[in-house]
Amino acid sequence: MDLQDRLAAVRHRIQEACRRSGRSPEELRIIAITKYTTLEVTERILQLGVSHIGESRWQDARDKWQALHAMGTWHFIGHLQTNKVKDVVGKFAYIHSLDRLSLAEEIEKKAAALQTVVHCFIQINVSGEQTKQGLPPESLFTFAEQIAGMEHIRIAGLMTMAPHEADPEATRPVFKRLRELRDDLNALSILKYEVGGLSMGMSNDFEVAVEEGATWLRLGSVLLGRPEGNNGIRPVGVTSGGG
């Protein structure tokens, strides 16, 4: 199956999940996770109309970004160290891994210097897995209060990674909980604006995520194919936010 066929198949599965849950496919955006692919494959998916590209390491994304950044919108989906913020802010419109105050302060500082606004997703470790990054759910509201006054950070939504389950249905409680947290955050009006986004759902579980309200899907292997030598196995401890 070539790239165009995989994209058509993914879009069909999204449409069916939307039909089952009474949603419109227009509510969702696909982020093509290109961290394991070549510049040529990344260019092709952009040409096919997937305009959102996800990468988790600047050193791996550099060549692709330099060649193709004008063609799409770039999302940083990996764990972000504070000393790497300078490489990301100004290049990536979205950061999906905001999970601590020190990182928010560094993003705010760099964005202010560049006179730009960075759209961030607060990463929540809903499942509580030790191998995953993110705030514990009970810390969300305090964290939101801490960053509410940062003028160069706009919270686009919440992000989580569900456990990799043999039965995707087992991920449903994780996605449902993230949606509830977003709704509670909006009800409290901590940020003074509506937070709409839910960055959740990857290749193994995106249909369940759609049914539970996802607005951004981070899709790698199901869309782009599996990289040679990977055999479909995610290395232990890899929590880079998309696949």
mmCIF file of C-alpha atoms in Angstrom, residues 66-238:
data_model
loop_
_atom_site.group_PDB
_atom_site.id
_atom_site.type_symbol
_atom_site.label_atom_id
_atom_site.label_comp_id
_atom_site.label_asym_id
_atom_site.label_seq_id
_atom_site.Cartn_x
_atom_site.Cartn_y
_atom_site.Cartn_z
ATOM 1 C CA GLN A 66 15.024 23.668 6.541
ATOM 2 C CA ALA A 67 13.842 22.226 3.215
ATOM 3 C CA LEU A 68 10.101 22.053 3.811
ATOM 4 C CA HIS A 69 9.043 24.349 6.648
ATOM 5 C CA ALA A 70 7.246 26.769 4.319
ATOM 6 C CA MET A 71 4.964 23.965 3.118
ATOM 7 C CA GLY A 72 3.316 23.154 6.434
ATOM 8 C CA THR A 73 2.848 23.731 10.140
ATOM 9 C CA TRP A 74 5.371 22.076 12.450
ATOM 10 C CA HIS A 75 4.618 20.457 15.793
ATOM 11 C CA PHE A 76 7.201 19.489 18.395
ATOM 12 C CA ILE A 77 5.879 16.322 20.032
ATOM 13 C CA GLY A 78 8.827 15.014 22.049
ATOM 14 C CA HIS A 79 10.007 15.665 25.579
ATOM 15 C CA LEU A 80 11.584 19.122 25.492
ATOM 16 C CA GLN A 81 14.605 19.962 27.613
ATOM 17 C CA THR A 82 14.885 23.584 28.662
ATOM 18 C CA ASN A 83 18.289 23.943 26.968
ATOM 19 C CA LYS A 84 16.710 22.892 23.650
ATOM 20 C CA VAL A 85 13.936 25.499 23.724
ATOM 21 C CA LYS A 86 16.099 27.860 21.667
ATOM 22 C CA ASP A 87 16.075 25.323 18.819
ATOM 23 C CA VAL A 88 12.299 24.893 18.852
ATOM 24 C CA VAL A 89 10.655 28.262 19.526
ATOM 25 C CA GLY A 90 10.404 30.246 16.316
ATOM 26 C CA LYS A 91 10.388 27.100 14.168
ATOM 27 C CA PHE A 92 7.617 24.944 15.618
ATOM 28 C CA ALA A 93 4.204 26.591 15.884
ATOM 29 C CA TYR A 94 2.996 23.988 18.397
ATOM 30 C CA ILE A 95 4.658 22.254 21.337
ATOM 31 C CA HIS A 96 2.770 19.191 22.620
ATOM 32 C CA SER A 97 4.883 18.505 25.710
ATOM 33 C CA LEU A 98 4.552 21.408 28.143
ATOM 34 C CA ASP A 99 4.763 19.668 31.514
ATOM 35 C CA ARG A 100 6.627 21.833 34.037
ATOM 36 C CA LEU A 101 6.994 25.428 35.116
ATOM 37 C CA SER A 102 10.707 25.714 34.274
ATOM 38 C CA LEU A 103 9.941 24.748 30.675
ATOM 39 C CA ALA A 104 7.078 27.235 30.458
ATOM 40 C CA GLU A 105 9.324 30.004 31.756
ATOM 41 C CA GLU A 106 11.982 29.234 29.162
ATOM 42 C CA ILE A 107 9.452 29.089 26.327
ATOM 43 C CA GLU A 108 7.974 32.400 27.476
ATOM 44 C CA LYS A 109 11.421 34.006 27.630
ATOM 45 C CA LYS A 110 12.450 32.835 24.157
ATOM 46 C CA ALA A 111 9.082 33.635 22.579
ATOM 47 C CA ALA A 112 9.128 37.127 24.076
ATOM 48 C CA ALA A 113 12.573 37.743 22.598
ATOM 49 C CA LEU A 114 11.289 36.672 19.173
ATOM 50 C CA GLN A 115 8.009 38.572 19.618
ATOM 51 C CA THR A 116 5.991 35.462 18.861
ATOM 52 C CA VAL A 117 3.334 33.340 20.555
ATOM 53 C CA VAL A 118 3.800 29.582 20.939
ATOM 54 C CA HIS A 119 0.752 27.331 20.993
ATOM 55 C CA CYS A 120 1.325 24.685 23.654
ATOM 56 C CA PHE A 121 -0.453 21.567 24.803
ATOM 57 C CA ILE A 122 -0.134 20.715 28.482
ATOM 58 C CA GLN A 123 0.991 17.098 28.644
ATOM 59 C CA ILE A 124 -0.880 15.022 31.215
ATOM 60 C CA ASN A 125 0.225 11.547 32.305
ATOM 61 C CA VAL A 126 -3.304 10.238 32.665
ATOM 62 C CA SER A 127 -2.270 6.583 32.802
ATOM 63 C CA GLY A 128 0.323 7.164 35.528
ATOM 64 C CA GLU A 129 2.951 5.062 33.754
ATOM 65 C CA GLN A 130 6.452 5.746 35.035
ATOM 66 C CA THR A 131 7.892 5.604 31.508
ATOM 67 C CA LYS A 132 5.725 8.507 30.366
ATOM 68 C CA GLN A 133 6.281 12.227 30.809
ATOM 69 C CA GLY A 134 3.584 14.670 31.838
ATOM 70 C CA LEU A 135 1.885 16.258 34.786
ATOM 71 C CA PRO A 136 -0.232 14.109 37.072
ATOM 72 C CA PRO A 137 -3.887 14.998 36.480
ATOM 73 C CA GLU A 138 -4.297 16.488 39.943
ATOM 74 C CA SER A 139 -1.592 19.089 39.188
ATOM 75 C CA LEU A 140 -3.235 20.515 36.059
ATOM 76 C CA PHE A 141 -5.196 23.363 37.615
ATOM 77 C CA THR A 142 -2.341 24.627 39.788
ATOM 78 C CA PHE A 143 -0.040 24.527 36.782
ATOM 79 C CA ALA A 144 -2.568 26.423 34.670
ATOM 80 C CA GLU A 145 -2.712 29.131 37.333
ATOM 81 C CA GLN A 146 1.091 29.402 37.307
ATOM 82 C CA ILE A 147 1.277 30.016 33.568
ATOM 83 C CA ALA A 148 -1.946 31.979 33.083
ATOM 84 C CA GLY A 149 -0.098 35.306 32.970
ATOM 85 C CA MET A 150 2.443 34.280 30.340
ATOM 86 C CA GLU A 151 1.651 36.449 27.334
ATOM 87 C CA HIS A 152 3.701 34.491 24.795
ATOM 88 C CA ILE A 153 2.241 31.058 25.541
ATOM 89 C CA ARG A 154 -1.228 30.145 24.337
ATOM 90 C CA ILE A 155 -2.598 26.854 25.644
ATOM 91 C CA ALA A 156 -4.018 25.061 22.636
ATOM 92 C CA GLY A 157 -5.226 22.072 24.609
ATOM 93 C CA LEU A 158 -4.211 19.018 26.584
ATOM 94 C CA MET A 159 -2.121 16.089 25.370
ATOM 95 C CA THR A 160 -1.696 12.534 26.587
ATOM 96 C CA MET A 161 -0.293 9.196 25.507
ATOM 97 C CA ALA A 162 -2.316 6.100 26.275
ATOM 98 C CA PRO A 163 -0.660 2.774 27.111
ATOM 99 C CA HIS A 164 0.066 0.630 24.058
ATOM 100 C CA GLU A 165 -2.692 -1.957 24.399
ATOM 101 C CA ALA A 166 -3.356 -5.074 22.340
ATOM 102 C CA ASP A 167 -7.033 -4.103 22.455
ATOM 103 C CA PRO A 168 -7.369 -0.378 21.651
ATOM 104 C CA GLU A 169 -10.676 -0.317 23.532
ATOM 105 C CA ALA A 170 -8.662 -0.525 26.755
ATOM 106 C CA THR A 171 -7.371 2.999 26.079
ATOM 107 C CA ARG A 172 -10.837 4.566 26.236
ATOM 108 C CA PRO A 173 -10.746 5.558 29.943
ATOM 109 C CA VAL A 174 -7.477 7.464 29.375
ATOM 110 C CA PHE A 175 -8.920 9.517 26.512
ATOM 111 C CA LYS A 176 -12.190 10.095 28.334
ATOM 112 C CA ARG A 177 -10.307 11.376 31.382
ATOM 113 C CA LEU A 178 -8.292 13.857 29.309
ATOM 114 C CA ARG A 179 -11.503 15.228 27.805
ATOM 115 C CA GLU A 180 -12.995 15.610 31.269
ATOM 116 C CA LEU A 181 -9.878 17.450 32.477
ATOM 117 C CA ARG A 182 -10.105 19.873 29.571
ATOM 118 C CA ASP A 183 -13.770 20.506 30.289
ATOM 119 C CA ASP A 184 -13.039 21.074 33.976
ATOM 120 C CA LEU A 185 -10.221 23.472 33.087
ATOM 121 C CA ASN A 186 -12.598 25.499 30.941
ATOM 122 C CA ALA A 187 -15.290 25.479 33.614
ATOM 123 C CA LEU A 188 -12.857 27.023 36.092
ATOM 124 C CA SER A 189 -11.896 29.794 33.601
ATOM 125 C CA ILE A 190 -8.303 29.769 34.878
ATOM 126 C CA LEU A 191 -6.835 30.781 31.526
ATOM 127 C CA LYS A 192 -9.501 33.374 30.639
ATOM 128 C CA TYR A 193 -10.048 31.776 27.227
ATOM 129 C CA GLU A 194 -11.534 28.566 25.902
ATOM 130 C CA VAL A 195 -9.140 25.620 25.585
ATOM 131 C CA GLY A 196 -10.418 23.416 22.802
ATOM 132 C CA GLY A 197 -7.703 21.005 21.746
ATOM 133 C CA LEU A 198 -7.187 17.370 22.677
ATOM 134 C CA SER A 199 -3.955 15.930 21.274
ATOM 135 C CA MET A 200 -4.520 12.222 21.724
ATOM 136 C CA GLY A 201 -4.619 9.116 19.608
ATOM 137 C CA MET A 202 -1.784 7.398 17.747
ATOM 138 C CA SER A 203 -1.569 4.636 15.155
ATOM 139 C CA ASN A 204 -2.763 1.891 17.498
ATOM 140 C CA ASP A 205 -5.707 3.668 19.099
ATOM 141 C CA PHE A 206 -6.744 6.738 17.109
ATOM 142 C CA GLU A 207 -10.284 5.560 16.377
ATOM 143 C CA VAL A 208 -11.070 5.279 20.089
ATOM 144 C CA ALA A 209 -9.503 8.702 20.612
ATOM 145 C CA VAL A 210 -11.766 10.160 17.911
ATOM 146 C CA GLU A 211 -14.806 8.675 19.613
ATOM 147 C CA GLU A 212 -13.724 10.304 22.895
ATOM 148 C CA GLY A 213 -13.232 13.780 21.439
ATOM 149 C CA ALA A 214 -9.708 14.021 20.006
ATOM 150 C CA THR A 215 -9.052 17.057 17.838
ATOM 151 C CA TRP A 216 -5.414 16.321 16.920
ATOM 152 C CA LEU A 217 -4.255 12.810 15.938
ATOM 153 C CA ARG A 218 -0.529 12.034 16.000
ATOM 154 C CA LEU A 219 -0.111 9.367 13.316
ATOM 155 C CA GLY A 220 3.129 7.732 12.280
ATOM 156 C CA SER A 221 3.311 4.112 11.147
ATOM 157 C CA VAL A 222 -0.357 3.720 10.175
ATOM 158 C CA LEU A 223 0.048 6.660 7.805
ATOM 159 C CA LEU A 224 3.670 6.591 6.684
ATOM 160 C CA GLY A 225 4.478 2.905 7.015
ATOM 161 C CA ARG A 226 6.930 1.296 9.369
ATOM 162 C CA PRO A 227 10.614 2.213 9.067
ATOM 163 C CA GLU A 228 12.944 -0.500 7.855
ATOM 164 C CA GLY A 229 14.436 -2.433 10.741
ATOM 165 C CA ASN A 230 11.853 -1.189 13.239
ATOM 166 C CA ASN A 231 9.563 -4.197 12.818
ATOM 167 C CA GLY A 232 6.779 -2.230 14.365
ATOM 168 C CA ILE A 233 8.334 -2.373 17.801
ATOM 169 C CA ARG A 234 8.642 0.799 19.818
ATOM 170 C CA PRO A 235 11.828 0.716 21.912
ATOM 171 C CA VAL A 236 11.271 0.430 25.644
ATOM 172 C CA GLY A 237 11.132 3.830 27.301
ATOM 173 C CA VAL A 238 10.489 5.785 24.100
#
